[in-house]
Coordinates of C-alpha atoms and ligand atoms in Angstrom, one line a residue:
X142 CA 0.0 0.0 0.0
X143 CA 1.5 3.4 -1.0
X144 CA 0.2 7.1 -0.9
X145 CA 1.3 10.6 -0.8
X146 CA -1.2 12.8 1.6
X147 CA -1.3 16.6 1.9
X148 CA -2.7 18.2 4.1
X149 CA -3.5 21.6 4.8
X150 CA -0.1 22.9 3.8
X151 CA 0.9 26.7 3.4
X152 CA 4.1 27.6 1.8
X153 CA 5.6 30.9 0.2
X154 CA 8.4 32.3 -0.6
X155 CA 9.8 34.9 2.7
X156 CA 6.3 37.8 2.5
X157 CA 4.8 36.1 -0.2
X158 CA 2.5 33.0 0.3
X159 CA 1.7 30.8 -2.5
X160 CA -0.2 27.9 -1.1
X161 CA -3.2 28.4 1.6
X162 CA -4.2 25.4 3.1
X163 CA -3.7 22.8 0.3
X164 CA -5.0 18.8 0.8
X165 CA -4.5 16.5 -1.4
X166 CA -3.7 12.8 -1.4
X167 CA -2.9 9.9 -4.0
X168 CA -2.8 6.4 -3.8
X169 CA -2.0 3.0 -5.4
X170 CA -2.9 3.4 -9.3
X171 CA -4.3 6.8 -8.9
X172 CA -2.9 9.4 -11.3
X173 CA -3.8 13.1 -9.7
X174 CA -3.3 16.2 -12.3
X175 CA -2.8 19.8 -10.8
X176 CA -4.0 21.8 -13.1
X177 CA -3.9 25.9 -13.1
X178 CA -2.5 29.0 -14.9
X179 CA 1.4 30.2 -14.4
X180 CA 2.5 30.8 -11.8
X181 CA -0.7 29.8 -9.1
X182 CA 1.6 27.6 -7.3
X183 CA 1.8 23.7 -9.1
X184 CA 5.3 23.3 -8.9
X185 CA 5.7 25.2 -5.5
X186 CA 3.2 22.1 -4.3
X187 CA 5.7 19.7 -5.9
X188 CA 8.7 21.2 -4.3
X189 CA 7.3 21.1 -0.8
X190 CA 6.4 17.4 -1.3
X191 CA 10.0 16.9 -2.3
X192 CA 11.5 18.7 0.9
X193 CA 12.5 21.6 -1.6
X194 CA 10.7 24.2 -0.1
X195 CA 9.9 24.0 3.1
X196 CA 6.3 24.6 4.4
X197 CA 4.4 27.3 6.9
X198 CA 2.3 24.5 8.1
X199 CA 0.4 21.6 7.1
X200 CA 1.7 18.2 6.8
X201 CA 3.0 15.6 3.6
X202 CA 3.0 12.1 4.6
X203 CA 3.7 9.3 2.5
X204 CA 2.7 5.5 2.9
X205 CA 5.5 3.1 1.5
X206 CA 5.2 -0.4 2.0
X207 CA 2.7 0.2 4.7
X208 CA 5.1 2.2 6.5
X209 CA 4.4 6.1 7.1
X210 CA 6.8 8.6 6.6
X211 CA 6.0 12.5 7.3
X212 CA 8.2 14.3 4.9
X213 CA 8.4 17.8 6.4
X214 CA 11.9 18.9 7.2
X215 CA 13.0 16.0 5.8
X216 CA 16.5 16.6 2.8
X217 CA 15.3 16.3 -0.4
X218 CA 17.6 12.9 -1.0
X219 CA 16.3 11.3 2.2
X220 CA 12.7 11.8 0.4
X221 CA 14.3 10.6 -2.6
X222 CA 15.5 7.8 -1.1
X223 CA 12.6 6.9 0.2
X224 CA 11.0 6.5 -3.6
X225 CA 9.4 9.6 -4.3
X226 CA 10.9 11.4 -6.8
X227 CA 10.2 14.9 -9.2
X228 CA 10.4 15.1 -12.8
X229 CA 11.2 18.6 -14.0
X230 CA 9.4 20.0 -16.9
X231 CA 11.9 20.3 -19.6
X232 CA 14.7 18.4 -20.9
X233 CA 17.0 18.9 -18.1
X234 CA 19.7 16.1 -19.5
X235 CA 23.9 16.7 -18.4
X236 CA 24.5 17.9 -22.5
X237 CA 28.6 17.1 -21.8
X238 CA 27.7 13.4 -20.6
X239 CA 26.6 10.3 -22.7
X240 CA 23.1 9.1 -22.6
X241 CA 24.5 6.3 -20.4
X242 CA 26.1 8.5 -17.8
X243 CA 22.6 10.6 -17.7
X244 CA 20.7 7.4 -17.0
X245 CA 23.4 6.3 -14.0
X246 CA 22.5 9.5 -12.6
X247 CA 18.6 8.3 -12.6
X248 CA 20.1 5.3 -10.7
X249 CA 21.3 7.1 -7.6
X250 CA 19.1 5.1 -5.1
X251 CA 20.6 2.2 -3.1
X252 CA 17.2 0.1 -4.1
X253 CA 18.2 1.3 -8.2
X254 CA 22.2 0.6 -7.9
X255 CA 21.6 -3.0 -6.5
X256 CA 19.5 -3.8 -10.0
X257 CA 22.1 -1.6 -12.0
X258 CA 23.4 -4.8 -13.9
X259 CA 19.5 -5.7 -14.6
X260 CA 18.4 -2.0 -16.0
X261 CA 21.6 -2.1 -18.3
X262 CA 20.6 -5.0 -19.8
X263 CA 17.2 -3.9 -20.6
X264 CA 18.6 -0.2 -22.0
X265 CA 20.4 -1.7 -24.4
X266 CA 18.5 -4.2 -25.1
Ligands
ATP422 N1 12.1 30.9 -5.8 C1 11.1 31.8 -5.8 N2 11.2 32.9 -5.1 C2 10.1 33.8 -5.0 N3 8.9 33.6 -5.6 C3 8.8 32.4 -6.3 C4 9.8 31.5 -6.4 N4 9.4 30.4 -7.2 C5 8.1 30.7 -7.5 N5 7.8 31.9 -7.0 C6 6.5 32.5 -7.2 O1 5.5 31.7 -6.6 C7 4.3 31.7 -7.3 C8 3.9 30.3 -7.7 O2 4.9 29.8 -8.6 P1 5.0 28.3 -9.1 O3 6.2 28.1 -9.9 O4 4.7 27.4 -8.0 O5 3.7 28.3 -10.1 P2 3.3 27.2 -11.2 O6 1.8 26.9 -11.0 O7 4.2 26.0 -11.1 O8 3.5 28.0 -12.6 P3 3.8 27.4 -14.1 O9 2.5 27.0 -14.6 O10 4.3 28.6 -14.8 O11 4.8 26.3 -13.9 C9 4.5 32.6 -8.5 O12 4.0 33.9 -8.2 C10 6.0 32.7 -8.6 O13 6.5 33.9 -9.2
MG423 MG1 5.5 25.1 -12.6

């Protein structure tokens, strides 16, 4: 059983505040689309659920393998870490390394590294 849950959360930018009391949750085999014009505050959600910007107040909490996690205050590597992960918008690829080196980067997680040998052989499959 997995989920992400919001709930409640604030967050700004020093005087400025972007989100006012935001809940939201997702779960197994849900997909959840934020939708909204520039600059409302989508990727400031995204950032606070990846311990990139830290929230006011509210609370994130995942569920991983049944196990609960609250993700505020946490570094955004221990969140990573933990399976949850942000996709930019853009192609934010490393232009002076190969396509392999950019995929090893995707690979950083202990869980990832110990199939390493596994996702090679399906890349170049
Ligand atoms: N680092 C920052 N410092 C100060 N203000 C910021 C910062 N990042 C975003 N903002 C402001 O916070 C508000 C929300 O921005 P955010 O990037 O979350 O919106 P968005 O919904 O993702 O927009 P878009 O659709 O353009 O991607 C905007 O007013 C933006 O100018
Ligand atoms: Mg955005």
């Amino acid at each position: 059983m997995n989920s992400i849950s919001v709930e409640n959360l604030s967050a700004g930018y020093g005087s400025v505040q972007v989100l006012d009391r935001i809940s939201l949750s997702v779960n197994d085999g849900e997909t959840v689309t934020l939708l909204g014009t520039n600059g409302n505050g989508k990727s400031t959600l995204m950032k606070c659920i990846m311990g990139i910007v830290r929230p006011t107040s509210g609370s994130v909490r995942a569920t991983i393998d049944g196990a609960e996690h609250d993700l505020v205050g946490r570094a955004p590597e221990e969140i990573v870490d933990l399976g949850i992960s942000l996709v930019p918008e853009g192609r934010r690829l490393f232009p002076k390394l190969t396509v392999e080196e950019n995929l090893l980067l995707g690979a950083s997680r202990p869980s990832a590294m110990e199939q390493l040998p596994a996702s090679l052989a399906l890349w170049y499959k």
